Amino acid sequence: MSIEKNEGFRPKIVAFCCNWCSYAGADLAGSSRMTYSADVKIIRVPCSCRVNPMFILRAFERGADGVIMCGCHPGDCHYTSGNFYARRRMTLLFSMLDYIGVENGRTRVEWVSAAEGAKFSQTMHEFVDKITSLGKNVRLEDLRCRN
Amino acid sequence: MYKIAKENLTALFQKIAAEQELYLPVKNAGQVNFGVWTEDAEVDLDTLKSVKSPKDVFFPQSETLYTCIRDGKKIKVEPEALKEQNFVVFGMKACDVKGVEVLDKVFLVDPLDTFYAARRDHGTIVALACHEPEETCFCKVFGVDAADPSSADVATWIIDGMLYWKPLTEKGEALTESVKDLFEEDGSAEGTIEKEQEAIRGIVEKLPYMHLSLEGWNGDVLMEKFEDPLWEELYKPCLACGTCTFVCPTCQCYDIKDYDTGRNGVQRYRCWDSCMYSDFTMMAHGNNRKSQKERFRQRFMHKLVYYPANNEGMYSCVGCGRCVEKCPASLNIVKVIKAFQKQGGEQ
Amino acid sequence: MQRIGVFVCHCGTNIAATVDVKKVTEMALHEPGVVHAEDYQYMCSEAGQELIHKAIKEKHLTGLVVCSCSPRMHETTFRNAAEKAGLNPYMVEIANIREHCSWIHKDIEEATEKAVILMRAAIAKVNLDAPLKPGESKVTKRALVIGGGIAGIQTALDIAEAGYPVDIVEKTPSIGGRMSQLDKTFPTLDCSSCILTPKMGEVNAHPNVNIYTYSEVESVAGFVGDFTVEIRKKARSVDMDKCTGCGVCQEKCPSKKTPSEFNRGLDTRSAIYTPFAQAVPNVPVIDRDACIKFKTGKCGVCSKVCQAGAIDYDQVDEIITEKYGAIVVATGFDMIKLDKYDEYAYSQSKDVITSLELERIMNAAGPTGGHLERLSDGKAPKEMVFIQCVGSRCADERGKSYCSKVCCMYTAKHAMLIRDKYPDVNVTVFYIDVRTPGKNFDEFYRRAVEEYGVNYIKGQVGKVIPQPDGKLLVQGADLLDNKQILKEADMVVLAAAIEPNPDVRKIATMLTASIDTNNFLTEAHAKLRPVESPTAGIFLSGVCQGPKDIPETVSQAGAAAVKAIGLLAKDKLLTNPCTAHSDELMCNGCSQCANVCPYGAISYEDKEVNDHGVREVRRLAVVNDALCQGCGACTVTCPSGAMDLQGFSNRQILAEVDAICR
Amino acid sequence: MQELINRAKELLADGTVARVLGWKAGDLPYNPEPAYFEKEEDFADFVYNGFCGANLSKYMIEASKLEGKTLVCLKPCDTYSFQELMKEHRVDRDKAYIIGVGCKGKLDIEKIKAMGIKGIQGISGAEIEDAAETLTIQTIYGEKTCAYKDAMLERCHVCKGKDHMVFDETIGESKETKDADRFEEVEKIEAMSPEEKFAFFQKELSKCIRCNACRNVCPACSCRKCVFDSNKFDSAQKANVDSFEEKMFHIIRAFHVAGRCTDCGECSRVCPQGIPLHLFNRKFIKDIDELYGEYQAGADMEPRTPLTDYRFEDAEPGIVAERG
C-alpha cells in the first residue's frame, strides 16, 4: 500500500457531516487552524440518518474516489437515535459494496463531536491517505461522467 | 453453395472479425445473448433462442442521440455519429430476421430513423436455420419458415457437423467473397439442405403452437377487440414488468431521456420502453392508459390489430416464443390469441 | 430558473488571504442561474448586508449564496438580511469558505479551487431551494427545573419571580444539593447553610414554585414550548400533608445502620430519615431497602410513634404528567469514585479522605460534630497533607481531562480554616498549579500562604503509604527544589475531581440534548449561548454544563432563568420549516417511517387521492410539522422516496454531490 | 388438489369468499398462471402442481381493494411474504381467506431445459399428490427423465420450512426439501478477492436488461411508485446505459428490501437472464443475522425490522473492513 505509486493523484472525497456534531467539529478544526487536504469537500446534513445510500452511490457514480460520513457519537445524536439508524444502514451498505468487489477502504464512518476538531482533521488526513493509496475509483463510476 | 466444418467456424469468425465487427450468440454467465465476437467468447450455436432477440444489433437498448455541452452561457450541441463501419450478425433465426422486417416498417419509413438506417445499411445478416425447433415456437403462424431463413443476406444450416452457407443478397455475396477461401464448394448441398428442411418442417408440424389460428384478428376488428370484456380477465396476472417487450424481436417503442453527466452537460439518449410500464406515454396531464388492463391490451392490440392495419396485414409478432418462455406470470400472446379463439368458439 | 446572487466575503484577511475572492466571484457568473456576483470585505457588516439588500431589489434575485464563514455562525444573519429585502429567508445558502477552506489550507490556488467548488455546491442547492414558511406552535407557560441544588433553586426562584409557574424535580428527599453539604464557602468564609437555608425556605414558600422531591423525570415528549413530561414521584411512605416533621420516627427507628448519604457515608442514619436537619421539605422518607417493616413485615415502630398518622406503608410510586414550555437542567455533580487511585490509599486508610468528606468533618452537624479528628482513632491530627488534582487534568483514562475548577480555592479555604482553628496543625498542599482566577480569589490564596503559613509544594504525590503506627507516609516531589519529598502525615485530603452525575446521560437522552464525552451537557454555543442546549427549549444551569463555583453557578442559574422566561413570555413560537413531508402519490402507507421517527411526528390517515386520474382511498403518512424536528431518518427509511426533507431534499443533496464531483 | 378445489368451491358457494386466487393450467405442461376463480365452472382449469411456484401474496395488494374476501392459496414460504405485507399495511387480513397449501418443492423449467431437454409435450411426476422422485418428460425428441430434486428451484433447496406463518386453514401435505445451506453461495463469494467478486457480479449483472421482473414480482417491492420510476432521485430507469446503473439498481433494490425480504426467491425465479439475484438479498440477511441477531422477515408481526431498529452496542461500520 505505497502512497508513492499514486503521487500526483488528487482524490475526490465527499464528506457528509451532521450539522450538530461533525460539521461543528469541522468548524472547530477550521477555527483551530488544523489543516487537512483540500480534496475533502463537506456536505452539511441535519443528521447522519439523512444520508441515503443513494447519495453515496451517486457520489461514486459521479467519480468520487471516497465517501466518508461523520455523525455524532452513538448516544449523542441531537435527534436521539438518528445515528443508530445511520450506523446500521451504513454497515450494511459498506458490506454490500465490499461484497460486490468495491475496495472497502473507499467508504468510512466516523463519529466526530463538536468538540473534536483535532479528530476531524486527523480522520480526514487518514482517509485522504487511504484513498490516495487506493487510487482512482473505477468500479463504481459511470463512464458517461468521465472526461 | 458452400460449406465449412463446424470445427473450423472459429477460423471463419476470426476472418470476419478481422475485417468488421461480428455479432453472434455468446454464452455469458449461463445465458445466451447476441454479443461481439472475441477470441475468448463462448459461442453457442446450439441453444435455439437467445434470451434477448438480436434486434439490439440494429436498435440498441439504449443509444446516445446527441450531447449538449455547456460553456458559460453558450450551449453546444454535438450529434452522435451514425454507424459507419460494416458489421455482420451471425446466427439469427428466421423469426428474428422477420423481426427486423417488422422494425424496418417502423424505422425506415418517413420520417427515417437515421440511426437505425445506418445500422441496417452497414449490417449483413447471416441467418441460421432452426435445427430443433421447440414447443414454444409458433413462427409458422406468422408465415416464417424455420427451415429457410430466406430473407437474410446469407442463409446457413448446420447439418451433421457441417455448416452450409448460401448467399442470398449482394451483401451476402460480398461477405462470402471475403471469406470464400475457408469454404469448400458442395454441388450436392441442395439435396442435403432439402432433407434437413424437411426434417425441420416435420418437427414444426408436431409442435403444439404451430397451428394457432389467427382467425378473427384480420379485417376491421379494432373496436370489437378493443372493447372486448375478455381483457378484464386476461391482464390480471400481469406484473407490469417489461420482460415480454424487452425479449421481443418486434417491440420497437422507445423513450427519450436526458442524462446530466455533471461535466459535459447533458446526453440525450433513447432507450427501449415498455407499454407495460405505468409511465409509458405519460404526459404532463397524466396518462391516457390508467390501468394495467389498458397497458396490457395495448401490447396485443398493437401486435395483432394496429400494426397489421398500417402494414398491409403484416402482424407485429413473429412467433419466436420468447415471451412464452420468459413471462414471470406465464402470460403470453399465445394465451391471448387462444382465449379469444375459445371465446369465439363458444359464441 | 432562479436568479441567484453570489456574495463572496473577504472576512478581512481571514478568507481573502488564502482564497482569491475575485476569482471566486468571477467563477460564480459561469454557474447556471447566477445573475449577480460581488465580493466585499465583511459581508456580515451593516454595509455588507446593504449590498445584499440592494442586489435583491435591483436584480430581482430569487436566491442567495453567501460564501463566508460557517452557516452555524451567520446563516441567520444573512437569512434575516434576505427577509428584510423581501426574499424568503430559506432561499439563502452559505458556502463555508472560511472554517472549511481558507483557515485550513495554505496554498492559494488549492484553497481558491476548493472555494469555487463549495460555492458551486451551494449554488446547485439554491437552484432547488423552495421558499419555506415556518409554522406556529403554542407555548405552555410553565417551566420544569430538573435538580434542586443551588442552581435549580436559583433558576426556579427567578422564573417564579417573573410570574411563571415552575416545578422542581429533585431525586433525593430534600432540595439543597451539594451546597447543603458544604461547611464554609470561599472566599468569604461565610457559612454555607446560613446562606442556602433561607433560599430553600424561599423557594419552598413561593406560590409559583412546586417542588417534587424524591422524584425523577420518567419521560419527556414534545418539543420547545410544548413538552409533556412524566414525573415519577417515588413512594415516600410518609404522607406529606400529615407529617409535622417532629422527627420522633427517626429517633425511634430501630434500623440505624444505613450509611448516611448526606455525610458521605462517614456515619449512619435511620431507615426513616430526612437527609439533614434543614431539609426541605422537612418530611422524612422510608428507605425501603433498609426498613425492617419492608424487609420482614415486622416492626412498624414509626407508624406507632407517629402522632400525625402520617406513615403510609402502602404508598406506591405515582406518575404525574405535566406540560411545560421550557425545561432547565440543573442536575449538578458528584465527586468521582477513587477506586482507580489505589496509590493514595483511599480505600485502605480511613484517614485518607476526600475534601467533601472533610467538609462534613469540619461541619458542626457532621459526623464528628465539627471536630477535626482522625476517623481511624479519633485523635487530633498534627500533620495534614492536601493532594490536588486527584483525577482532574488527568492524561490517562482513570480520571478527567478537565480542571475541576473549584479544588484550588476550597483547599485554600480548608487549609486556612484548619490553621485558624487548630494553629498547631501543619498543613501541606501538593499542587500542580494554583488556579485563582476570580474576584478576591488570589488574595484569598495568598492569605492562606502568607498569613496562615500553609505550606504549598509544587509537585505531585506519587504514593501514600499507611504506616504500622497509623501514620501516613506521603511520597511526593518538589518540582521547584527538584527533590523527592517523604512526609509523614496524620490525615491526607484528596481534592477529587468533580463529574456530572452519570444519570444525566439518561436525562439528556430523554431531552434529546447533546452531551459531551465527559457527560457535561453541551451548550448551543460555547461563548455566545452558554446556558442553552442546542435542543430548543432546554436550558442549562450549574455544573451540569461544566465545573463552576457557587457564584458562577448562581449567575448561570439566573441566566438560564432569563432565557426560559424569554421563551415563556412568548405566546407563539415559529417552528423550523425544514421538516419532512410525504408525497401523497408515492406514499405506500407502510409505516416504516413512523417506526424510526424519534418524535412520533408521523401518523397515518386514509385519504382519497387522484393519482393521474386514478382515484382511490389510500393509507398515507402525514407529518405533524410542529413535532417534526427535521432529522431526516424517515426519508431514508422510505423506499419509494415519498418522504423528503424540506431544505435538505434528496434532489438538493444529490445536486451538491454532483457539483462537488464535477 | 381435489380437496383444495372442493373446499374452495364450498367457501365460494357459502359466500365466505367472493373469489379464489390460485393457479390456472397453462397450455404447456409447465406454465400455469396465477388466476382468479369466481364461478364453479372456472375450476375446470384450476391446477396446483410443482410448477405453481408463483408467490400469490403480492396479488393480495390489489385483491384487498376488491369487494368481499378473496381465498388465496399460499405455500408455506408465501405466508412469510403475506405477513410482511400485513405488517406494512399493504394487504388487508380481513379481506383474505388463506388456505395454506402443502408444498413438496417447486420446479424450475429453466433447470429442466438446461439439461438439454427441449420440445416438451408432457411432464408427469409434477402433480402434488404423488411424491414422485422422478419426472418423466415427453418431448418430440423422445422421452426423458430427471430427478425431481434436480429440477427444483434453488430456493426450495434452502427452504425455510413447511410451516405456514398465517392461514385460516391448511390443505395438503408438505415434504421437506431443504438439503443445502442457505448462505453457502454467499460465503463462497465473500471468500473471493475484491477483483474476483467484482468480476463475478460484473459478469452476472451485465446480463441485466432492466425488465424490472425482479422488482415487480417481489412482494417486498410493493411501492406504488418505485424510486427508479420517479424523478425524486434523478435515477435513470428503463435501460442500463452504463454498467454503473445496473449495480445501483440492484444494490438499492436489495437495500430497500433489506430486513423486509423474506427470501422467497421470486426474483431469481423470474429473471429472464438467470441472474442469481437472491445473492444480494441473502447477503443482507446474512449480515443482519450475524450483526443484529437472527431475523426472519415475515415470521412475526413485530413492527420494527432490523433497519428500523437499533441497539446501543451495534457493530460499527468499520467491522466491514475489519473482517476483511
XYZ file of N, CA and C in Angstrom, chain C residues 186-189 388 407-416 429-458 480:
138
model
N -15.847 29.743 50.004
C -14.772 30.697 49.695
C -15.336 31.817 48.838
N -14.728 32.940 48.733
C -13.555 33.387 49.501
C -13.961 34.207 50.727
N -15.255 34.119 51.080
C -15.710 34.989 52.162
C -15.801 34.252 53.478
N -15.713 32.918 53.403
C -15.779 32.053 54.575
C -17.105 32.146 55.319
N -3.772 17.848 45.473
C -4.622 18.492 44.465
C -4.731 17.645 43.192
N -11.318 23.155 43.175
C -10.488 22.487 44.173
C -9.424 23.415 44.778
N -8.752 24.229 43.941
C -7.695 25.098 44.440
C -8.238 26.017 45.519
N -9.430 26.535 45.252
C -9.978 27.507 46.187
C -10.483 26.845 47.454
N -11.178 25.704 47.313
C -11.670 25.124 48.560
C -10.535 24.538 49.384
N -9.451 24.132 48.757
C -8.311 23.628 49.516
C -7.679 24.778 50.312
N -7.577 25.929 49.661
C -7.057 27.096 50.377
C -7.965 27.405 51.557
N -9.271 27.267 51.316
C -10.254 27.503 52.369
C -10.051 26.521 53.521
N -9.940 25.238 53.172
C -9.744 24.213 54.200
C -8.481 24.483 55.002
N -7.416 24.772 54.287
C -6.129 24.975 54.926
C -6.218 26.156 55.909
N -6.860 27.187 55.419
C -6.960 28.395 56.226
C -7.810 28.134 57.470
N 0.234 21.457 51.150
C -0.600 21.243 49.956
C 0.302 20.908 48.771
N 0.084 19.745 48.164
C 0.798 19.412 46.928
C -0.073 19.844 45.747
N 0.496 20.624 44.847
C -0.329 21.135 43.750
C 0.433 21.088 42.411
N -0.317 21.079 41.334
C 0.309 21.203 40.004
C 0.431 22.684 39.668
N -0.728 23.363 39.733
C -0.751 24.817 39.621
C -1.794 25.273 40.626
N -1.645 26.476 41.119
C -2.740 27.022 41.925
C -3.500 27.982 41.018
N -4.763 27.680 40.810
C -5.551 28.486 39.867
C -6.541 29.334 40.649
N -6.368 30.620 40.540
C -7.182 31.504 41.371
C -7.801 32.639 40.563
N -8.351 32.350 39.401
C -8.947 33.466 38.662
C -10.347 33.727 39.191
N -10.540 34.858 39.797
C -11.850 35.175 40.345
C -11.688 36.308 41.320
N -12.786 36.956 41.559
C -12.730 38.129 42.398
C -12.307 37.745 43.824
N -11.242 38.353 44.297
C -10.697 38.097 45.636
C -10.170 36.677 45.810
N -10.019 35.969 44.733
C -9.558 34.591 44.859
C -8.067 34.533 45.177
N -7.288 35.274 44.400
C -5.844 35.182 44.606
C -5.470 35.756 45.962
N -6.149 36.815 46.356
C -5.916 37.396 47.673
C -6.157 36.356 48.753
N -7.217 35.591 48.541
C -7.616 34.560 49.489
C -6.513 33.509 49.623
N -6.029 33.090 48.470
C -4.975 32.073 48.454
C -3.706 32.607 49.114
N -3.405 33.881 48.805
C -2.172 34.439 49.370
C -2.266 34.567 50.889
N -3.484 34.826 51.373
C -3.657 34.882 52.821
C -3.352 33.523 53.435
N -3.801 32.481 52.756
C -3.546 31.132 53.267
C -2.057 30.900 53.407
N -1.308 31.347 52.412
C 0.133 31.118 52.419
C 0.819 32.087 53.374
N 0.470 33.354 53.217
C 1.248 34.367 53.926
C 0.794 34.537 55.375
N -0.537 34.609 55.586
C -0.997 34.838 56.946
C -1.060 33.558 57.754
N -1.483 32.477 57.074
C -1.739 31.256 57.830
C -0.614 30.237 57.704
N 0.376 30.550 56.930
C 1.550 29.687 56.867
C 1.290 28.301 56.302
N 0.405 28.207 55.369
C 0.167 26.904 54.736
C 1.334 26.605 53.796
N 1.813 25.400 53.875
C 2.994 25.018 53.113
C 2.580 24.482 51.738
N 2.755 25.275 50.713
C 2.386 24.842 49.356
C 3.607 24.264 48.668
N 3.500 23.067 48.160
C 4.615 22.437 47.434
C 4.159 22.146 46.016
N 4.916 22.707 45.057
C 4.554 22.431 43.661
C 5.090 21.060 43.308
N 9.995 22.566 42.362
C 10.769 23.815 42.375
C 12.172 23.567 42.913
